[in-house]
Amino acid sequence: QAGIDILKAGGNCIDAAICTNAMLGLTEAASNGIGGDLFAIVWIEKDRKLYGLNASGRAPYDWNLESAAAMGLNSIPRVSPLSWNVPGCVSGWGALNSRFGKLKLSQCLESSIDYAVNGFPLSPIISTYFEFDPKQAPSLASVFHPGGQRPSYGDVFRNPMLANSYRLIAEGGPEAFYQGEIAERIVAASNMLGGKMSLRDLKDHTANWVDPVSSNYRGWDVWEIPPNGQGIVALQILNLLEHF
């Protein structure tokens, strides 16, 4: 609905996608958010061309195979700050907005800020993601179990801390995420939890425009983002299936 409202306000599909992505980061935080990455394939009709955007983040400068071996690791724990890469989502918003958007990035974030402040009712499925042991994740519990209570289906949930982050991004653009207060908080949390993230890692982050890759499946051209994303796997699977 937020994306539709952006279209009604004169925005284009890029603006609506950014708005929807930000809203999902609030309402479906277990699956989306500014702590993650962004990939996009954009068809621009006047150019008759597909544009690919890889806004995924790199590993920290000070984290490599040698460092992992020195810690006695032969794999990286998935639920661990050692698995963190630089969050690329916000840089993706900036790249899409500046190149193809019609509205200001701040306009695309208005509705998600409003709902983060005033709250929204939890849906049946999303409410199940709030069921975790607060002792195992106290920092998550401080946000998602307000007042020590786990919200349930139908309860109104607010996220004022996310509203503040969205506000900073709306006012200062992506730089506010990668060089300002938010970056400092990310690095502080990483240090506290034993991670490797530094301010330099965040400041040096860039999103990359890439050429999408394609394969033909039974007469249809299918397009994906090239690695490091997983889209190439879909093309490989289609090439296998075409033999049957």
PDB file of C-alpha atoms in Angstrom:
ATOM      1  CA  GLN A   1       0.000   0.000   0.000  1.00  0.00           C
ATOM      2  CA  ALA A   2       2.858   2.401   0.803  1.00  0.00           C
ATOM      3  CA  GLY A   3       4.343   1.766  -2.630  1.00  0.00           C
ATOM      4  CA  ILE A   4       0.996   2.413  -4.307  1.00  0.00           C
ATOM      5  CA  ASP A   5       0.726   5.697  -2.396  1.00  0.00           C
ATOM      6  CA  ILE A   6       4.126   6.729  -3.792  1.00  0.00           C
ATOM      7  CA  LEU A   7       2.864   6.069  -7.329  1.00  0.00           C
ATOM      8  CA  LYS A   8      -0.235   8.156  -6.614  1.00  0.00           C
ATOM      9  CA  ALA A   9       2.013  10.967  -5.381  1.00  0.00           C
ATOM     10  CA  GLY A  10       3.806  11.118  -8.728  1.00  0.00           C
ATOM     11  CA  GLY A  11       6.679   8.737  -8.063  1.00  0.00           C
ATOM     12  CA  ASN A  12       7.787   6.048 -10.463  1.00  0.00           C
ATOM     13  CA  CYS A  13       8.336   2.314  -9.950  1.00  0.00           C
ATOM     14  CA  ILE A  14      11.845   2.882  -8.583  1.00  0.00           C
ATOM     15  CA  ASP A  15      10.511   5.233  -5.913  1.00  0.00           C
ATOM     16  CA  ALA A  16       7.757   2.762  -5.060  1.00  0.00           C
ATOM     17  CA  ALA A  17      10.237  -0.131  -4.782  1.00  0.00           C
ATOM     18  CA  ILE A  18      12.470   1.830  -2.382  1.00  0.00           C
ATOM     19  CA  CYS A  19       9.455   2.859  -0.308  1.00  0.00           C
ATOM     20  CA  THR A  20       8.186  -0.729  -0.157  1.00  0.00           C
ATOM     21  CA  ASN A  21      11.639  -2.078   0.718  1.00  0.00           C
ATOM     22  CA  ALA A  22      11.939   0.397   3.604  1.00  0.00           C
ATOM     23  CA  MET A  23       8.453  -0.490   4.839  1.00  0.00           C
ATOM     24  CA  LEU A  24       9.268  -4.210   4.752  1.00  0.00           C
ATOM     25  CA  GLY A  25      12.407  -3.469   6.773  1.00  0.00           C
ATOM     26  CA  LEU A  26      10.023  -2.266   9.473  1.00  0.00           C
ATOM     27  CA  THR A  27       7.123  -4.706   9.145  1.00  0.00           C
ATOM     28  CA  GLU A  28       9.089  -7.847   8.231  1.00  0.00           C
ATOM     29  CA  ALA A  29      12.381  -7.196   9.980  1.00  0.00           C
ATOM     30  CA  ALA A  30      13.405 -10.864  10.122  1.00  0.00           C
ATOM     31  CA  SER A  31      13.674 -10.984   6.306  1.00  0.00           C
ATOM     32  CA  ASN A  32      14.527  -7.427   5.231  1.00  0.00           C
ATOM     33  CA  GLY A  33      16.340  -4.375   6.458  1.00  0.00           C
ATOM     34  CA  ILE A  34      19.129  -1.828   6.270  1.00  0.00           C
ATOM     35  CA  GLY A  35      21.469  -4.356   7.868  1.00  0.00           C
ATOM     36  CA  GLY A  36      21.312  -6.443   4.686  1.00  0.00           C
ATOM     37  CA  ASP A  37      22.096  -6.190   0.976  1.00  0.00           C
ATOM     38  CA  LEU A  38      20.232  -5.171  -2.166  1.00  0.00           C
ATOM     39  CA  PHE A  39      20.214  -6.490  -5.722  1.00  0.00           C
ATOM     40  CA  ALA A  40      18.130  -4.996  -8.520  1.00  0.00           C
ATOM     41  CA  ILE A  41      17.424  -5.534 -12.200  1.00  0.00           C
ATOM     42  CA  VAL A  42      15.839  -2.456 -13.757  1.00  0.00           C
ATOM     43  CA  TRP A  43      14.244  -2.179 -17.194  1.00  0.00           C
ATOM     44  CA  ILE A  44      14.344   1.369 -18.540  1.00  0.00           C
ATOM     45  CA  GLU A  45      11.890   1.610 -21.407  1.00  0.00           C
ATOM     46  CA  LYS A  46      13.312   4.728 -23.060  1.00  0.00           C
ATOM     47  CA  ASP A  47      16.761   3.094 -23.184  1.00  0.00           C
ATOM     48  CA  ARG A  48      15.351  -0.336 -24.114  1.00  0.00           C
ATOM     49  CA  LYS A  49      17.916  -1.719 -21.692  1.00  0.00           C
ATOM     50  CA  LEU A  50      18.281  -3.743 -18.498  1.00  0.00           C
ATOM     51  CA  TYR A  51      20.474  -2.306 -15.759  1.00  0.00           C
ATOM     52  CA  GLY A  52      21.849  -4.443 -12.944  1.00  0.00           C
ATOM     53  CA  LEU A  53      22.748  -3.187  -9.482  1.00  0.00           C
ATOM     54  CA  ASN A  54      24.848  -5.133  -7.003  1.00  0.00           C
ATOM     55  CA  ALA A  55      24.573  -3.330  -3.678  1.00  0.00           C
ATOM     56  CA  SER A  56      25.993  -6.123  -1.561  1.00  0.00           C
ATOM     57  CA  GLY A  57      28.744  -5.391   0.917  1.00  0.00           C
ATOM     58  CA  ARG A  58      32.286  -6.657   1.155  1.00  0.00           C
ATOM     59  CA  ALA A  59      33.974  -8.423   4.023  1.00  0.00           C
ATOM     60  CA  PRO A  60      35.857  -6.225   6.517  1.00  0.00           C
ATOM     61  CA  TYR A  61      39.418  -5.272   5.600  1.00  0.00           C
ATOM     62  CA  ASP A  62      40.764  -6.969   8.732  1.00  0.00           C
ATOM     63  CA  TRP A  63      38.967 -10.269   8.203  1.00  0.00           C
ATOM     64  CA  ASN A  64      40.429 -12.976   5.949  1.00  0.00           C
ATOM     65  CA  LEU A  65      41.227 -16.688   5.804  1.00  0.00           C
ATOM     66  CA  GLU A  66      44.482 -16.241   7.681  1.00  0.00           C
ATOM     67  CA  SER A  67      42.712 -14.448  10.535  1.00  0.00           C
ATOM     68  CA  ALA A  68      40.085 -17.193  10.704  1.00  0.00           C
ATOM     69  CA  ALA A  69      42.748 -19.896  10.774  1.00  0.00           C
ATOM     70  CA  ALA A  70      44.545 -18.079  13.589  1.00  0.00           C
ATOM     71  CA  MET A  71      41.311 -18.280  15.599  1.00  0.00           C
ATOM     72  CA  GLY A  72      41.147 -22.042  14.991  1.00  0.00           C
ATOM     73  CA  LEU A  73      38.114 -21.787  12.689  1.00  0.00           C
ATOM     74  CA  ASN A  74      37.524 -24.050   9.692  1.00  0.00           C
ATOM     75  CA  SER A  75      34.159 -22.417   8.918  1.00  0.00           C
ATOM     76  CA  ILE A  76      32.452 -19.133   9.732  1.00  0.00           C
ATOM     77  CA  PRO A  77      29.584 -19.338  12.266  1.00  0.00           C
ATOM     78  CA  ARG A  78      26.444 -18.152  10.498  1.00  0.00           C
ATOM     79  CA  VAL A  79      24.884 -16.450  13.527  1.00  0.00           C
ATOM     80  CA  SER A  80      27.908 -14.440  14.510  1.00  0.00           C
ATOM     81  CA  PRO A  81      29.433 -10.990  13.896  1.00  0.00           C
ATOM     82  CA  LEU A  82      32.203 -12.888  12.114  1.00  0.00           C
ATOM     83  CA  SER A  83      29.726 -13.512   9.284  1.00  0.00           C
ATOM     84  CA  TRP A  84      28.891  -9.817   8.895  1.00  0.00           C
ATOM     85  CA  ASN A  85      29.612  -8.022   5.650  1.00  0.00           C
ATOM     86  CA  VAL A  86      29.145  -4.300   5.100  1.00  0.00           C
ATOM     87  CA  PRO A  87      25.371  -3.673   4.738  1.00  0.00           C
ATOM     88  CA  GLY A  88      24.739  -2.591   1.151  1.00  0.00           C
ATOM     89  CA  CYS A  89      20.996  -1.896   1.198  1.00  0.00           C
ATOM     90  CA  VAL A  90      21.112   1.855   1.827  1.00  0.00           C
ATOM     91  CA  SER A  91      23.745   2.403  -0.873  1.00  0.00           C
ATOM     92  CA  GLY A  92      21.399   0.587  -3.242  1.00  0.00           C
ATOM     93  CA  TRP A  93      18.565   2.941  -2.367  1.00  0.00           C
ATOM     94  CA  GLY A  94      20.867   5.878  -3.059  1.00  0.00           C
ATOM     95  CA  ALA A  95      22.108   4.507  -6.383  1.00  0.00           C
ATOM     96  CA  LEU A  96      18.613   3.691  -7.647  1.00  0.00           C
ATOM     97  CA  ASN A  97      17.144   6.965  -6.425  1.00  0.00           C
ATOM     98  CA  SER A  98      19.830   9.227  -7.869  1.00  0.00           C
ATOM     99  CA  ARG A  99      19.935   7.504 -11.266  1.00  0.00           C
ATOM    100  CA  PHE A 100      16.318   6.573 -11.951  1.00  0.00           C
ATOM    101  CA  GLY A 101      14.037   7.966  -9.223  1.00  0.00           C
ATOM    102  CA  LYS A 102      11.681  10.927  -9.572  1.00  0.00           C
ATOM    103  CA  LEU A 103      11.103  11.772  -5.911  1.00  0.00           C
ATOM    104  CA  LYS A 104      13.583  12.580  -3.172  1.00  0.00           C
ATOM    105  CA  LEU A 105      14.803   9.653  -1.079  1.00  0.00           C
ATOM    106  CA  SER A 106      13.315  11.386   1.966  1.00  0.00           C
ATOM    107  CA  GLN A 107       9.831  11.188   0.388  1.00  0.00           C
ATOM    108  CA  CYS A 108      10.291   7.444  -0.162  1.00  0.00           C
ATOM    109  CA  LEU A 109      10.989   6.973   3.567  1.00  0.00           C
ATOM    110  CA  GLU A 110       8.203   9.150   4.986  1.00  0.00           C
ATOM    111  CA  SER A 111       5.588   6.426   5.418  1.00  0.00           C
ATOM    112  CA  SER A 112       7.936   3.886   7.009  1.00  0.00           C
ATOM    113  CA  ILE A 113       9.141   6.529   9.478  1.00  0.00           C
ATOM    114  CA  ASP A 114       5.523   7.329  10.361  1.00  0.00           C
ATOM    115  CA  TYR A 115       4.626   3.672  10.948  1.00  0.00           C
ATOM    116  CA  ALA A 116       7.828   3.063  12.908  1.00  0.00           C
ATOM    117  CA  VAL A 117       6.864   5.894  15.270  1.00  0.00           C
ATOM    118  CA  ASN A 118       3.114   5.269  15.535  1.00  0.00           C
ATOM    119  CA  GLY A 119       3.115   1.499  15.124  1.00  0.00           C
ATOM    120  CA  PHE A 120       1.432  -1.158  13.006  1.00  0.00           C
ATOM    121  CA  PRO A 121      -0.481  -4.371  13.885  1.00  0.00           C
ATOM    122  CA  LEU A 122       1.525  -7.586  13.611  1.00  0.00           C
ATOM    123  CA  SER A 123       0.282 -10.114  11.074  1.00  0.00           C
ATOM    124  CA  PRO A 124      -0.082 -13.820  11.984  1.00  0.00           C
ATOM    125  CA  ILE A 125       3.103 -15.036  10.286  1.00  0.00           C
ATOM    126  CA  ILE A 126       5.338 -12.077  11.150  1.00  0.00           C
ATOM    127  CA  SER A 127       4.381 -12.308  14.821  1.00  0.00           C
ATOM    128  CA  THR A 128       5.964 -15.774  15.009  1.00  0.00           C
ATOM    129  CA  TYR A 129       9.371 -14.230  14.291  1.00  0.00           C
ATOM    130  CA  PHE A 130       9.149 -12.419  17.633  1.00  0.00           C
ATOM    131  CA  GLU A 131       9.289 -15.812  19.395  1.00  0.00           C
ATOM    132  CA  PHE A 132      12.915 -16.098  20.485  1.00  0.00           C
ATOM    133  CA  ASP A 133      14.729 -16.504  23.778  1.00  0.00           C
ATOM    134  CA  PRO A 134      15.657 -13.009  25.002  1.00  0.00           C
ATOM    135  CA  LYS A 135      18.513 -14.484  27.034  1.00  0.00           C
ATOM    136  CA  GLN A 136      20.188 -15.656  23.827  1.00  0.00           C
ATOM    137  CA  ALA A 137      19.679 -12.331  22.028  1.00  0.00           C
ATOM    138  CA  PRO A 138      19.355  -9.507  24.567  1.00  0.00           C
ATOM    139  CA  SER A 139      20.061  -6.746  22.036  1.00  0.00           C
ATOM    140  CA  LEU A 140      17.268  -8.051  19.779  1.00  0.00           C
ATOM    141  CA  ALA A 141      14.960  -8.385  22.759  1.00  0.00           C
ATOM    142  CA  SER A 142      15.512  -4.743  23.719  1.00  0.00           C
ATOM    143  CA  VAL A 143      13.943  -3.765  20.385  1.00  0.00           C
ATOM    144  CA  PHE A 144      11.488  -6.559  19.596  1.00  0.00           C
ATOM    145  CA  HIS A 145      10.331  -7.380  23.152  1.00  0.00           C
ATOM    146  CA  PRO A 146       9.503  -3.854  24.353  1.00  0.00           C
ATOM    147  CA  GLY A 147       9.116  -3.617  28.104  1.00  0.00           C
ATOM    148  CA  GLY A 148      10.161  -7.255  28.351  1.00  0.00           C
ATOM    149  CA  GLN A 149       6.962  -8.416  26.636  1.00  0.00           C
ATOM    150  CA  ARG A 150       6.854 -10.373  23.377  1.00  0.00           C
ATOM    151  CA  PRO A 151       4.242  -8.881  20.996  1.00  0.00           C
ATOM    152  CA  SER A 152       1.683 -11.280  19.526  1.00  0.00           C
ATOM    153  CA  TYR A 153      -0.581 -11.342  16.465  1.00  0.00           C
ATOM    154  CA  GLY A 154      -2.685  -8.180  16.341  1.00  0.00           C
ATOM    155  CA  ASP A 155      -0.553  -6.219  18.785  1.00  0.00           C
ATOM    156  CA  VAL A 156       0.647  -2.787  17.659  1.00  0.00           C
ATOM    157  CA  PHE A 157       4.443  -2.745  17.400  1.00  0.00           C
ATOM    158  CA  ARG A 158       6.595   0.384  17.274  1.00  0.00           C
ATOM    159  CA  ASN A 159      10.266   0.698  16.417  1.00  0.00           C
ATOM    160  CA  PRO A 160      11.418   4.225  17.354  1.00  0.00           C
ATOM    161  CA  MET A 161      15.100   3.321  16.966  1.00  0.00           C
ATOM    162  CA  LEU A 162      14.568   2.301  13.333  1.00  0.00           C
ATOM    163  CA  ALA A 163      12.527   5.483  12.830  1.00  0.00           C
ATOM    164  CA  ASN A 164      15.547   7.470  13.999  1.00  0.00           C
ATOM    165  CA  SER A 165      17.874   5.648  11.592  1.00  0.00           C
ATOM    166  CA  TYR A 166      15.456   6.176   8.697  1.00  0.00           C
ATOM    167  CA  ARG A 167      15.218   9.862   9.659  1.00  0.00           C
ATOM    168  CA  LEU A 168      18.994  10.263   9.573  1.00  0.00           C
ATOM    169  CA  ILE A 169      19.111   8.625   6.121  1.00  0.00           C
ATOM    170  CA  ALA A 170      16.225  10.788   4.875  1.00  0.00           C
ATOM    171  CA  GLU A 171      18.002  13.945   6.030  1.00  0.00           C
ATOM    172  CA  GLY A 172      21.598  13.080   5.121  1.00  0.00           C
ATOM    173  CA  GLY A 173      21.300  10.479   2.364  1.00  0.00           C
ATOM    174  CA  PRO A 174      23.268   7.212   2.300  1.00  0.00           C
ATOM    175  CA  GLU A 175      26.340   9.013   3.687  1.00  0.00           C
ATOM    176  CA  ALA A 176      24.482   9.300   6.998  1.00  0.00           C
ATOM    177  CA  PHE A 177      24.485   5.517   7.187  1.00  0.00           C
ATOM    178  CA  TYR A 178      28.068   4.851   6.124  1.00  0.00           C
ATOM    179  CA  GLN A 179      29.884   7.717   7.810  1.00  0.00           C
ATOM    180  CA  GLY A 180      27.753   9.090  10.637  1.00  0.00           C
ATOM    181  CA  GLU A 181      26.119   8.038  13.863  1.00  0.00           C
ATOM    182  CA  ILE A 182      24.720   4.807  12.411  1.00  0.00           C
ATOM    183  CA  ALA A 183      28.160   3.683  11.219  1.00  0.00           C
ATOM    184  CA  GLU A 184      29.613   4.391  14.631  1.00  0.00           C
ATOM    185  CA  ARG A 185      26.897   2.325  16.305  1.00  0.00           C
ATOM    186  CA  ILE A 186      27.467  -0.601  13.902  1.00  0.00           C
ATOM    187  CA  VAL A 187      31.199  -0.627  14.631  1.00  0.00           C
ATOM    188  CA  ALA A 188      30.610  -0.289  18.379  1.00  0.00           C
ATOM    189  CA  ALA A 189      28.253  -3.274  18.315  1.00  0.00           C
ATOM    190  CA  SER A 190      30.732  -5.267  16.222  1.00  0.00           C
ATOM    191  CA  ASN A 191      33.547  -4.525  18.667  1.00  0.00           C
ATOM    192  CA  MET A 192      31.384  -5.439  21.651  1.00  0.00           C
ATOM    193  CA  LEU A 193      30.423  -8.777  20.097  1.00  0.00           C
ATOM    194  CA  GLY A 194      33.915  -9.665  18.841  1.00  0.00           C
ATOM    195  CA  GLY A 195      33.399  -8.760  15.178  1.00  0.00           C
ATOM    196  CA  LYS A 196      35.794  -7.222  12.659  1.00  0.00           C
ATOM    197  CA  MET A 197      33.846  -4.253  11.222  1.00  0.00           C
ATOM    198  CA  SER A 198      35.580  -0.852  11.120  1.00  0.00           C
ATOM    199  CA  LEU A 199      34.574   2.686  10.173  1.00  0.00           C
ATOM    200  CA  ARG A 200      36.884   2.402   7.158  1.00  0.00           C
ATOM    201  CA  ASP A 201      34.938  -0.644   5.927  1.00  0.00           C
ATOM    202  CA  LEU A 202      31.692   1.330   5.955  1.00  0.00           C
ATOM    203  CA  LYS A 203      33.133   4.559   4.544  1.00  0.00           C
ATOM    204  CA  ASP A 204      34.775   2.786   1.589  1.00  0.00           C
ATOM    205  CA  HIS A 205      31.669   0.818   0.625  1.00  0.00           C
ATOM    206  CA  THR A 206      30.280   1.299  -2.890  1.00  0.00           C
ATOM    207  CA  ALA A 207      27.394  -0.196  -4.838  1.00  0.00           C
ATOM    208  CA  ASN A 208      28.198  -1.409  -8.355  1.00  0.00           C
ATOM    209  CA  TRP A 209      26.229  -1.161 -11.590  1.00  0.00           C
ATOM    210  CA  VAL A 210      26.723  -4.447 -13.436  1.00  0.00           C
ATOM    211  CA  ASP A 211      25.596  -6.067 -16.684  1.00  0.00           C
ATOM    212  CA  PRO A 212      22.927  -8.712 -16.015  1.00  0.00           C
ATOM    213  CA  VAL A 213      23.672 -12.231 -17.281  1.00  0.00           C
ATOM    214  CA  SER A 214      21.150 -14.330 -19.163  1.00  0.00           C
ATOM    215  CA  SER A 215      20.293 -17.726 -20.538  1.00  0.00           C
ATOM    216  CA  ASN A 216      17.515 -18.828 -22.866  1.00  0.00           C
ATOM    217  CA  TYR A 217      14.986 -21.327 -21.526  1.00  0.00           C
ATOM    218  CA  ARG A 218      12.574 -22.769 -24.090  1.00  0.00           C
ATOM    219  CA  GLY A 219      12.482 -19.513 -26.041  1.00  0.00           C
ATOM    220  CA  TRP A 220      12.461 -17.174 -23.027  1.00  0.00           C
ATOM    221  CA  ASP A 221      15.427 -14.982 -22.092  1.00  0.00           C
ATOM    222  CA  VAL A 222      15.924 -15.115 -18.329  1.00  0.00           C
ATOM    223  CA  TRP A 223      18.111 -12.464 -16.690  1.00  0.00           C
ATOM    224  CA  GLU A 224      19.937 -12.481 -13.368  1.00  0.00           C
ATOM    225  CA  ILE A 225      22.642 -10.557 -11.514  1.00  0.00           C
ATOM    226  CA  PRO A 226      26.106 -12.159 -11.952  1.00  0.00           C
ATOM    227  CA  PRO A 227      28.055 -13.456  -8.943  1.00  0.00           C
ATOM    228  CA  ASN A 228      28.559 -12.788  -6.062  1.00  0.00           C
ATOM    229  CA  GLY A 229      24.772 -13.133  -6.040  1.00  0.00           C
ATOM    230  CA  GLN A 230      23.039 -16.495  -6.403  1.00  0.00           C
ATOM    231  CA  GLY A 231      21.131 -15.657  -9.588  1.00  0.00           C
ATOM    232  CA  ILE A 232      23.559 -17.609 -11.760  1.00  0.00           C
ATOM    233  CA  VAL A 233      22.286 -20.778 -10.041  1.00  0.00           C
ATOM    234  CA  ALA A 234      18.782 -20.192 -11.403  1.00  0.00           C
ATOM    235  CA  LEU A 235      20.195 -20.032 -14.945  1.00  0.00           C
ATOM    236  CA  GLN A 236      22.195 -23.232 -14.387  1.00  0.00           C
ATOM    237  CA  ILE A 237      19.083 -25.018 -13.108  1.00  0.00           C
ATOM    238  CA  LEU A 238      17.069 -23.908 -16.149  1.00  0.00           C
ATOM    239  CA  ASN A 239      19.803 -25.154 -18.470  1.00  0.00           C
ATOM    240  CA  LEU A 240      19.633 -28.559 -16.753  1.00  0.00           C
ATOM    241  CA  LEU A 241      15.828 -28.688 -16.859  1.00  0.00           C
ATOM    242  CA  GLU A 242      15.734 -27.898 -20.567  1.00  0.00           C
ATOM    243  CA  HIS A 243      17.087 -31.397 -21.278  1.00  0.00           C
ATOM    244  CA  PHE A 244      13.946 -33.009 -19.829  1.00  0.00           C
TER     245      PHE A 244
END
